[in-house]
Tab-separated table of C-alpha atoms in Angstrom:
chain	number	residue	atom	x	y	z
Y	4	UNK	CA	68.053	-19.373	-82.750
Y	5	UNK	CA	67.409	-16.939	-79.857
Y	6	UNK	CA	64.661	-17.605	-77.929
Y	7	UNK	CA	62.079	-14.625	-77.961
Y	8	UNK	CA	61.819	-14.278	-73.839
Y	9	UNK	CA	65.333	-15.027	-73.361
Y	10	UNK	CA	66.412	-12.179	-75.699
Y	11	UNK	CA	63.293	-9.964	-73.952
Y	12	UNK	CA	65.061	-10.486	-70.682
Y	13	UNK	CA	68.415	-9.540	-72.009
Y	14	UNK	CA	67.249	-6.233	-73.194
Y	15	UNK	CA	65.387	-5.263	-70.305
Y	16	UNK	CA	68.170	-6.664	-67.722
Y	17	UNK	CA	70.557	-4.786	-70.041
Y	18	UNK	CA	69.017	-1.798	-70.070
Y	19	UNK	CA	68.384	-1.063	-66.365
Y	20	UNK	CA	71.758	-2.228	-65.972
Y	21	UNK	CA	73.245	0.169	-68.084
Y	22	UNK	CA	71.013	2.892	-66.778
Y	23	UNK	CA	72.038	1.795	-63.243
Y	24	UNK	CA	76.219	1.856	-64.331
Y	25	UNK	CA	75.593	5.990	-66.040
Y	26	UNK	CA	73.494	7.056	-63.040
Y	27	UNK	CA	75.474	5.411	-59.609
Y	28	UNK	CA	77.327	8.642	-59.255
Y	29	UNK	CA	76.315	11.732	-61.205
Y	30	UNK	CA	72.476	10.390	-59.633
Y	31	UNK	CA	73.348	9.254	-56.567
Y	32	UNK	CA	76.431	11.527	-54.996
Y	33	UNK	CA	74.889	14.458	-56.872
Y	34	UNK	CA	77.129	17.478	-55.112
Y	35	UNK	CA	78.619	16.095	-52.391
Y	36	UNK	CA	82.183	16.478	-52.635
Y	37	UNK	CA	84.360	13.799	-53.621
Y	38	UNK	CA	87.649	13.272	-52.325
Y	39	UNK	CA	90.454	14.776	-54.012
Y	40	UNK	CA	92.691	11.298	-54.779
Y	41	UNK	CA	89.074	10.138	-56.387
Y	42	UNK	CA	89.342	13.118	-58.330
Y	43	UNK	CA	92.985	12.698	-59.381
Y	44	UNK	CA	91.726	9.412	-60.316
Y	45	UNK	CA	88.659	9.837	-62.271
Y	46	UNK	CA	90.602	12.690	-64.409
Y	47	UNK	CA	92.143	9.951	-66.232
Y	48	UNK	CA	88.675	7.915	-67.041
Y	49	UNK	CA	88.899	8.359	-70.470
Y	50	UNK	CA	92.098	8.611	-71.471
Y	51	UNK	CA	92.768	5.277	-70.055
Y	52	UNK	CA	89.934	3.116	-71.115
Y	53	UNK	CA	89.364	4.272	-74.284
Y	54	UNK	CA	92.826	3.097	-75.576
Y	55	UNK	CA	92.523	-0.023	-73.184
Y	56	UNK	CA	89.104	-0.497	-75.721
Y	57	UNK	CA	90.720	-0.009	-79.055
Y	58	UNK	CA	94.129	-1.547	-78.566
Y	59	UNK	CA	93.323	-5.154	-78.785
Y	60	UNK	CA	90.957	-4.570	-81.707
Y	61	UNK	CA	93.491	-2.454	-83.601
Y	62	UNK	CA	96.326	-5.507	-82.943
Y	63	UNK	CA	93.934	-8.645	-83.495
Y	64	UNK	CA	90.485	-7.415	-85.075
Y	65	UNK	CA	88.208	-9.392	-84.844
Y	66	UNK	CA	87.043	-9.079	-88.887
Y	67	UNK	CA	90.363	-10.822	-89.844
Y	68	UNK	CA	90.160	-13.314	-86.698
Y	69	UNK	CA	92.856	-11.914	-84.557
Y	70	UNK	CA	95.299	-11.894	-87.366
Y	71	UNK	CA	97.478	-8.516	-87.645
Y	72	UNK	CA	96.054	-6.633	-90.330
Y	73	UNK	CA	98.085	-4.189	-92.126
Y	74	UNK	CA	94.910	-1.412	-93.606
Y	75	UNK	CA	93.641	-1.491	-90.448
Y	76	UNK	CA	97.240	-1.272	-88.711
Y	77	UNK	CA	98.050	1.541	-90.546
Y	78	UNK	CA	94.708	3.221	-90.554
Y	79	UNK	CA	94.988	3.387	-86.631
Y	80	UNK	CA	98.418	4.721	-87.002
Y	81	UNK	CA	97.489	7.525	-89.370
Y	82	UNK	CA	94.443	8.475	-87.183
Y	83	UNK	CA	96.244	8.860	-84.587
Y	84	UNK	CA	99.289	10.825	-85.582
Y	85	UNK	CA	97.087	13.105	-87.541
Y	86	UNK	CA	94.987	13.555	-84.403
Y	87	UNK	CA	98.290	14.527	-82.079
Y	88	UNK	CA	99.557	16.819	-84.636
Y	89	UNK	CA	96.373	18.783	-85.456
Y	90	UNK	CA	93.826	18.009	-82.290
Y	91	UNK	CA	91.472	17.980	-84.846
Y	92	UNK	CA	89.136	15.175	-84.422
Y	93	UNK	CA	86.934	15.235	-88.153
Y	94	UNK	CA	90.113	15.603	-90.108
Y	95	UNK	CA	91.746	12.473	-88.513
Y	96	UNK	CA	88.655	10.298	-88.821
Y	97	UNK	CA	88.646	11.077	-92.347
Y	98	UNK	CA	92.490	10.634	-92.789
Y	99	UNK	CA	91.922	7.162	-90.861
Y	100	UNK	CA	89.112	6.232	-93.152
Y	101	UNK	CA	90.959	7.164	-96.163
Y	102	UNK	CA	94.011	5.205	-95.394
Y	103	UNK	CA	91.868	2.078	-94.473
Y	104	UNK	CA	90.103	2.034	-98.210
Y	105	UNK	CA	92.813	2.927	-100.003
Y	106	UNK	CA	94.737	-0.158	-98.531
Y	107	UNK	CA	91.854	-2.299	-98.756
Y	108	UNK	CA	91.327	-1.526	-102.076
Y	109	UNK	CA	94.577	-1.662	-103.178
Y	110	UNK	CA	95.865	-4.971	-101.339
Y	111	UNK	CA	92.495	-6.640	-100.184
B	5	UNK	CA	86.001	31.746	-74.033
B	6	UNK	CA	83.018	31.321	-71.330
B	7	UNK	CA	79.515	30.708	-72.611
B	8	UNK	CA	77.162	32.796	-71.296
B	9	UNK	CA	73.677	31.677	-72.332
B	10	UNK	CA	72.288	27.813	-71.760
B	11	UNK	CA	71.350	28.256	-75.338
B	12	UNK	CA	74.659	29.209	-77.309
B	13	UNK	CA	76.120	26.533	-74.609
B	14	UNK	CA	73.802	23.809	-76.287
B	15	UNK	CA	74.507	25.260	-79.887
B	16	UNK	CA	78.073	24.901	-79.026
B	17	UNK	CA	77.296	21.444	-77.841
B	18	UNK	CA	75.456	20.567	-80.869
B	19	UNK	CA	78.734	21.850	-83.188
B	20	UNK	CA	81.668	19.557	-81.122
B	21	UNK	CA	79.372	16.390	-81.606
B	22	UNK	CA	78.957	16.432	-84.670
B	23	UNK	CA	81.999	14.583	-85.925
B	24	UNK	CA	80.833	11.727	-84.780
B	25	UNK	CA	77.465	11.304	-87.282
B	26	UNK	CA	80.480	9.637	-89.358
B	27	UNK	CA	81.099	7.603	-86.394
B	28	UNK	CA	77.475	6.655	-85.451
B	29	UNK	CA	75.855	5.926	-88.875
B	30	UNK	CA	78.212	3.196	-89.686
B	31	UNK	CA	78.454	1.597	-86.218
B	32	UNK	CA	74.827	1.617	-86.153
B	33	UNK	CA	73.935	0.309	-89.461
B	34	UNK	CA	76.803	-2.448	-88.164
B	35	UNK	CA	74.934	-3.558	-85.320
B	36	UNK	CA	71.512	-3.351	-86.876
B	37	UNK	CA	73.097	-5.934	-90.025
B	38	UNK	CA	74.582	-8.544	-87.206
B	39	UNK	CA	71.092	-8.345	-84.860
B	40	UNK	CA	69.287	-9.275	-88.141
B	41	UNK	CA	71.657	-12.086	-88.756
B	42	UNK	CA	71.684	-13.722	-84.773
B	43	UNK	CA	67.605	-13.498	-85.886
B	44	UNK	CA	66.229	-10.871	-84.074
B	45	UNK	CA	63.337	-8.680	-86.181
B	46	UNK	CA	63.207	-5.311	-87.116
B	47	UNK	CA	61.481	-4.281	-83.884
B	48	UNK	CA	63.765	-6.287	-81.038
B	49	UNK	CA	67.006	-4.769	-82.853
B	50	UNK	CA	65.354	-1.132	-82.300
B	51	UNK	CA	64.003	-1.623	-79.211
B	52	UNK	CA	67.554	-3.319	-77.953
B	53	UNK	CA	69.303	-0.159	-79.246
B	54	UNK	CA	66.523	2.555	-77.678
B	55	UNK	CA	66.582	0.701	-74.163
B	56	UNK	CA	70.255	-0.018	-73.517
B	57	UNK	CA	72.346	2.765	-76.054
B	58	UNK	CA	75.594	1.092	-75.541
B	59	UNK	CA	76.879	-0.413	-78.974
B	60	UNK	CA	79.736	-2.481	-77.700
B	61	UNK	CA	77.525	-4.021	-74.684
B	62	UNK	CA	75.021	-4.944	-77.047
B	63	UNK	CA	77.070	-6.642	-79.453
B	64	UNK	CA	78.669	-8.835	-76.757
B	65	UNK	CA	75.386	-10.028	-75.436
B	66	UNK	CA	74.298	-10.622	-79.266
B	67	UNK	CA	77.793	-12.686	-79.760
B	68	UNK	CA	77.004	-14.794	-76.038
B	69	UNK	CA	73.277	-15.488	-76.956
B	70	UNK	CA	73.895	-16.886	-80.319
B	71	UNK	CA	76.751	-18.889	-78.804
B	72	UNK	CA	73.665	-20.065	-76.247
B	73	UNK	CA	75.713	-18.920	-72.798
B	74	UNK	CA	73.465	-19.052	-70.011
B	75	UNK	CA	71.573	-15.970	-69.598
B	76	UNK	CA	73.587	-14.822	-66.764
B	77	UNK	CA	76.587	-14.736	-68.218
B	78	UNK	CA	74.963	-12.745	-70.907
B	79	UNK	CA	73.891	-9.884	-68.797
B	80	UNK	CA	76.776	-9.411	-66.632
B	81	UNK	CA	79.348	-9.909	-69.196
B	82	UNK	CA	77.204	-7.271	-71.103
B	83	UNK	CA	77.211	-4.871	-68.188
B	84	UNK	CA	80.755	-5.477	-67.675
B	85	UNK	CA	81.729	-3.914	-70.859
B	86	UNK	CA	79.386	-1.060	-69.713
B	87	UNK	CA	81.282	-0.668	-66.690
B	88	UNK	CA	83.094	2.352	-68.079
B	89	UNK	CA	79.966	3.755	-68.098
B	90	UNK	CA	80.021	4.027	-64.030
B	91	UNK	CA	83.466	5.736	-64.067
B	92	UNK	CA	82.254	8.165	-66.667
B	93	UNK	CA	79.370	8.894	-64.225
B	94	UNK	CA	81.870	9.220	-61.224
B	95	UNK	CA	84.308	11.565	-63.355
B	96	UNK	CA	81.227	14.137	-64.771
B	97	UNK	CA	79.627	14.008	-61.278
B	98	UNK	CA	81.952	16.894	-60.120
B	99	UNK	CA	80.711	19.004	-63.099
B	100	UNK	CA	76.831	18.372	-63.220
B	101	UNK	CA	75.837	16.551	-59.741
B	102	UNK	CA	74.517	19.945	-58.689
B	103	UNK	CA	71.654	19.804	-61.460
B	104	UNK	CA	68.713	18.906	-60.823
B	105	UNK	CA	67.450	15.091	-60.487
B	106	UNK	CA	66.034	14.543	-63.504
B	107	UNK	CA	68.336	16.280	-65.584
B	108	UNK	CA	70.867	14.047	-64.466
B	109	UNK	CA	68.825	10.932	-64.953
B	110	UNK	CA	68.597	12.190	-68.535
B	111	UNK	CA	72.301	13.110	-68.441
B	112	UNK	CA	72.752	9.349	-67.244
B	113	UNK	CA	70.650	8.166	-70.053
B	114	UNK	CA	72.218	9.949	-72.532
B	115	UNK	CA	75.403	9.005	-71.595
B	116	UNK	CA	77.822	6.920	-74.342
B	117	UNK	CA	81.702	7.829	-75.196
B	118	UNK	CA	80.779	10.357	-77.484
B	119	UNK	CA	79.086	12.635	-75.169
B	120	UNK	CA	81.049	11.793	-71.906
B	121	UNK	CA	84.761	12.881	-74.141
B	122	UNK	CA	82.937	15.884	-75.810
B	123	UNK	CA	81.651	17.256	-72.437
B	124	UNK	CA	84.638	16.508	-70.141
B	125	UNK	CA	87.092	18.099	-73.057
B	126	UNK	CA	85.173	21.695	-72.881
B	127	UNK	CA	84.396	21.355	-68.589
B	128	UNK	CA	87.740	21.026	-68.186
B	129	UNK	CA	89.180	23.764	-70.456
B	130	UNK	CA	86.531	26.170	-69.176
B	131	UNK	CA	86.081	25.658	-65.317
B	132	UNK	CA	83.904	29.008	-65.342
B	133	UNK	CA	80.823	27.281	-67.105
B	134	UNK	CA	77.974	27.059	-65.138
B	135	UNK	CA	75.841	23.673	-64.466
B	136	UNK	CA	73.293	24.951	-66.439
B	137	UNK	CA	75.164	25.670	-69.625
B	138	UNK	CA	76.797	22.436	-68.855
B	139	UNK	CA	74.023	20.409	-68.799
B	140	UNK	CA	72.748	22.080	-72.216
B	141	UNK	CA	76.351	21.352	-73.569
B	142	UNK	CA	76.083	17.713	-72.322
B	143	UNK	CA	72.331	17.680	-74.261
B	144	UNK	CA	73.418	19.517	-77.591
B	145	UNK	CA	76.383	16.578	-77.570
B	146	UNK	CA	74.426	13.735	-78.076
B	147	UNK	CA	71.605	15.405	-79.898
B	148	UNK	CA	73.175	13.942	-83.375
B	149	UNK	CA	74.288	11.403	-81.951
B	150	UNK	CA	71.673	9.241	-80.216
B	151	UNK	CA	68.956	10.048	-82.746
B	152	UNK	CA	71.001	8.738	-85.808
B	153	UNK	CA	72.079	5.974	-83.190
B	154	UNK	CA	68.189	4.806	-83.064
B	155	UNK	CA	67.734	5.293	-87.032
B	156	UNK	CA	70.712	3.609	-88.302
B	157	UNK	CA	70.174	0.433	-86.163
B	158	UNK	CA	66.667	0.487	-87.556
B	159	UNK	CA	68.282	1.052	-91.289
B	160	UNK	CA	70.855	-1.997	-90.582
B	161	UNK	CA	67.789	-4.247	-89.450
B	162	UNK	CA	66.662	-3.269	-92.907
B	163	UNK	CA	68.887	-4.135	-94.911
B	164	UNK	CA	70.440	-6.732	-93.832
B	165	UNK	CA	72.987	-8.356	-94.848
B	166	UNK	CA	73.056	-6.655	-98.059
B	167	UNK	CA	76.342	-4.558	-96.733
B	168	UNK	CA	79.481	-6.260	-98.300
B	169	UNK	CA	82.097	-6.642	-95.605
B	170	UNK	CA	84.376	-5.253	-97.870
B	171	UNK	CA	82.975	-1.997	-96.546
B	172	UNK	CA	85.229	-2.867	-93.248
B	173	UNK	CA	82.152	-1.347	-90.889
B	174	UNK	CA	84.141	-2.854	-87.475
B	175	UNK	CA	86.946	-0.320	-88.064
B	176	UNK	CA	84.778	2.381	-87.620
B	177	UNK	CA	84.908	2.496	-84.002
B	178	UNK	CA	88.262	1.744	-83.205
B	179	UNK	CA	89.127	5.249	-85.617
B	180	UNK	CA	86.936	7.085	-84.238
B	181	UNK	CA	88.027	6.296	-80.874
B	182	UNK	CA	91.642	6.943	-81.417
B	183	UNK	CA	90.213	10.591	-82.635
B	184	UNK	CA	89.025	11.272	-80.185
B	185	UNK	CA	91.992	10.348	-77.797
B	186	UNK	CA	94.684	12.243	-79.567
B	187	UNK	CA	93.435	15.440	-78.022
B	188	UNK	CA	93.353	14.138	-74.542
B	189	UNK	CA	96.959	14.458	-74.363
B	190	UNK	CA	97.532	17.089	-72.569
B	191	UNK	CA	99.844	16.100	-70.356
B	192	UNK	CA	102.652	13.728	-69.380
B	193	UNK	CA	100.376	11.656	-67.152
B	194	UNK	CA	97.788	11.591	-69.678
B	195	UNK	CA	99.850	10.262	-72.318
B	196	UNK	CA	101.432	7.825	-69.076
B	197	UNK	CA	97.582	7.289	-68.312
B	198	UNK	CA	96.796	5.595	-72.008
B	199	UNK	CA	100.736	3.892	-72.056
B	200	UNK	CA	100.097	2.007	-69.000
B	201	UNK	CA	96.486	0.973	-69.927
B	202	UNK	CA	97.024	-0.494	-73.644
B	203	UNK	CA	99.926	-1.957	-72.070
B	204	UNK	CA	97.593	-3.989	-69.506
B	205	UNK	CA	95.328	-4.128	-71.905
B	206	UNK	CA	97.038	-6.377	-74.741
B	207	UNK	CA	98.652	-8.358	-71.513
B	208	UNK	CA	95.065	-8.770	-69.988
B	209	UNK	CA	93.180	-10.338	-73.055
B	210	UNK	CA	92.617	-13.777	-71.727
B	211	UNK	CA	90.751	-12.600	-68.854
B	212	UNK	CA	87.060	-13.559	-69.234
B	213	UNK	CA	83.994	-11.218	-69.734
B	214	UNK	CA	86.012	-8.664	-70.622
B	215	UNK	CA	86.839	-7.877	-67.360
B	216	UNK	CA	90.482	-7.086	-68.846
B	217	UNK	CA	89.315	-3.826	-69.726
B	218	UNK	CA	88.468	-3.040	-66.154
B	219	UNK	CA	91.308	-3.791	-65.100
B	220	UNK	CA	93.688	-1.791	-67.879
B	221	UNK	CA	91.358	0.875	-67.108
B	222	UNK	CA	92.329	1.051	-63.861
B	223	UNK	CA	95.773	0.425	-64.252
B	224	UNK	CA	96.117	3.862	-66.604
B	225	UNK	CA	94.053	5.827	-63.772
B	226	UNK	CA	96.090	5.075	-61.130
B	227	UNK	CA	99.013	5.320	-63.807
B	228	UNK	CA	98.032	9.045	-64.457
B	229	UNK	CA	97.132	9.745	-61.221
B	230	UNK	CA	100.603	9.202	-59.788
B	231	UNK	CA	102.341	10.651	-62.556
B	232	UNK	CA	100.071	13.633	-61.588
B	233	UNK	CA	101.277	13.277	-58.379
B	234	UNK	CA	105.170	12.811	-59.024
B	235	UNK	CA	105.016	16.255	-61.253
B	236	UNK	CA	103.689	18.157	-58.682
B	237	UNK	CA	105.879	17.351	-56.262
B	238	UNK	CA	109.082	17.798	-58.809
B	239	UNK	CA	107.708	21.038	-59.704
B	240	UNK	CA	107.598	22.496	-55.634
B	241	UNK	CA	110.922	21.458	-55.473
B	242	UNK	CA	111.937	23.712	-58.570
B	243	UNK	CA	110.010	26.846	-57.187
């Protein structure tokens, strides 16, 4: 059990830390120029870590305790192709959710 | 296409976030189901989602506080996973750091995955958008978004654990973030940029507090960043 002022802590510590991580730059450096290898840097924020995020999840989820599991394998495949191919960003959730039930219901 | 007015801007906002209501509702319902089962009531699961918005960050500290880690370990492992958070920050500062103060602090606020890969997607296609309409674009992002993201933890505090896991609510993240990546690749140093950091990514699992994401992050910026870097100079040669 989670003790009530332990947990209160946690939010409030989490919170202002979380503020404190989104506001460091756009707050802080407001319109001062950044340097340009920054810049080359930062343009690749979210391309990288977002993939970094879902890959071990995709490989080991944690529902199925890190075993490989094949809807969920193939339900991040299909989102993702259909995403390349038509840059649209509904229709490949939707393909990705259909592919995960439709496996799940058929083998789970 | 440039927008002209800070209110078809925010409309426009409003329209590219959208997709992500699938996203949100079942994510939040998720976390609101596993707060009530760690024992936390119907009012600490809201209030935990309304002061930190970070779904992943919360869930950690959830997992570490039922495991009883010390409460250190808690926050910064929490924070850790929010760490993205800071390069987001540094990587929209270019496009709204001349607002005003408290729009960014709301800007800061406001800021999760959905609304950070929205906004950068539509600065950097249209570099003649002004910080206004940019800002308003930012706002009409989330405005689905964070609402449902307040409701739907509320709704899984509700109910429970009447959801059947055979509803498979922890993929719902991991396809909407691969959604919303497929678009991002542009170019070769993108696509270099997410190689390199999955890559470090599956390699760096053992390291603690997920610090391993950190690092892959980093590892695809730099990554992209050189690739960037090697085309450009290949290309002068070629003129």
């Amino acid at each position: 059990m989670i003790e009530t002022s332990t947990l209160w802590f946690i939010i409030i510590g989490l919170g202002i830390g979380s503020f404190g991580l989104r506001f460091v730059f756009i707050g802080l450096v407001g319109d001062r120029a950044m340097p340009a290898w920054l810049l080359r840097h930062l343009r690749y924020t979210a391309v990288a870590i977002l993939p970094a995020l879902v890959a071990p999840q995709v490989l080991w989820p944690a529902a199925t305790d890190g075993a490989l599991d094949m809807p969920r394998l193939a339900a991040a495949t299909v989102t993702l192709t259909v995403g390349v191919i038509t840059k649209n960003v509904l229709l490949a959730i939707f393909s990705g959710a259909v592919t995960l039930y439709g496996l799940l219901y058929l083998i789970g | 296409m440039t927008i002209t007015t800070t209110k078809s801007a925010y409309r426009q906002g409003v329209l590219a976030g959208l997709p992500f209501v699938f996203v949100i509702i079942p994510f939040a319902t998720l976390f609101g189901v596993i707060a009530t089962e760690a024992g936390l009531n119907v009012f600490e699961t809201l209030a935990f989602s309304v002061v930190v918005i970070a779904g992943a960050a919360q869930l950690t500290a959830l997992q570490l506080l039922q495991e009883n880690a010390p409460t250190a370990i808690v926050l910064v492992s929490a924070l850790a996973v929010n760490l993205r958070m800071a390069m987001y920050s540094a990587s929209l500062t270019p496009y709204l750091g001349a607002a005003p103060l408290w729009q960014r602090a709301l800007c800061a606020y406001l800021m999760v995955d959905q609304s950070y890969v929205v906004a950068m997607t539509r600065f950097e296609s249209d570099p003649g958008m002004g910080v206004p309409q940019r800002v308003a674009y930012f706002l009409g992002a989330v405005t689905s978004c964070v609402p449902l993201w307040y409701v739907f933890s509320l709704v899984g505090a509700l109910v429970g654990a009447q959801i059947p896991e055979a509803l498979a609510l922890d993929f719902a993240i991991p396809i909407a973030f691969l959604a919303m990546i497929a678009p991002m690749f542009r170019t070769v140093a993108h696509v270099v940029a997410a190689f390199v950091a999955v890559l470090v990514s599956l390699l760096a699992t053992q390291i603690p507090y997920s610090l391993g994401l950190i690092v892959a992050g980093l590892a695809g910026m730099m990554a992209g960043a050189q690739t960037e870097l090697w085309l450009e100079r290949r290309g002068r040669i070629h003129d």
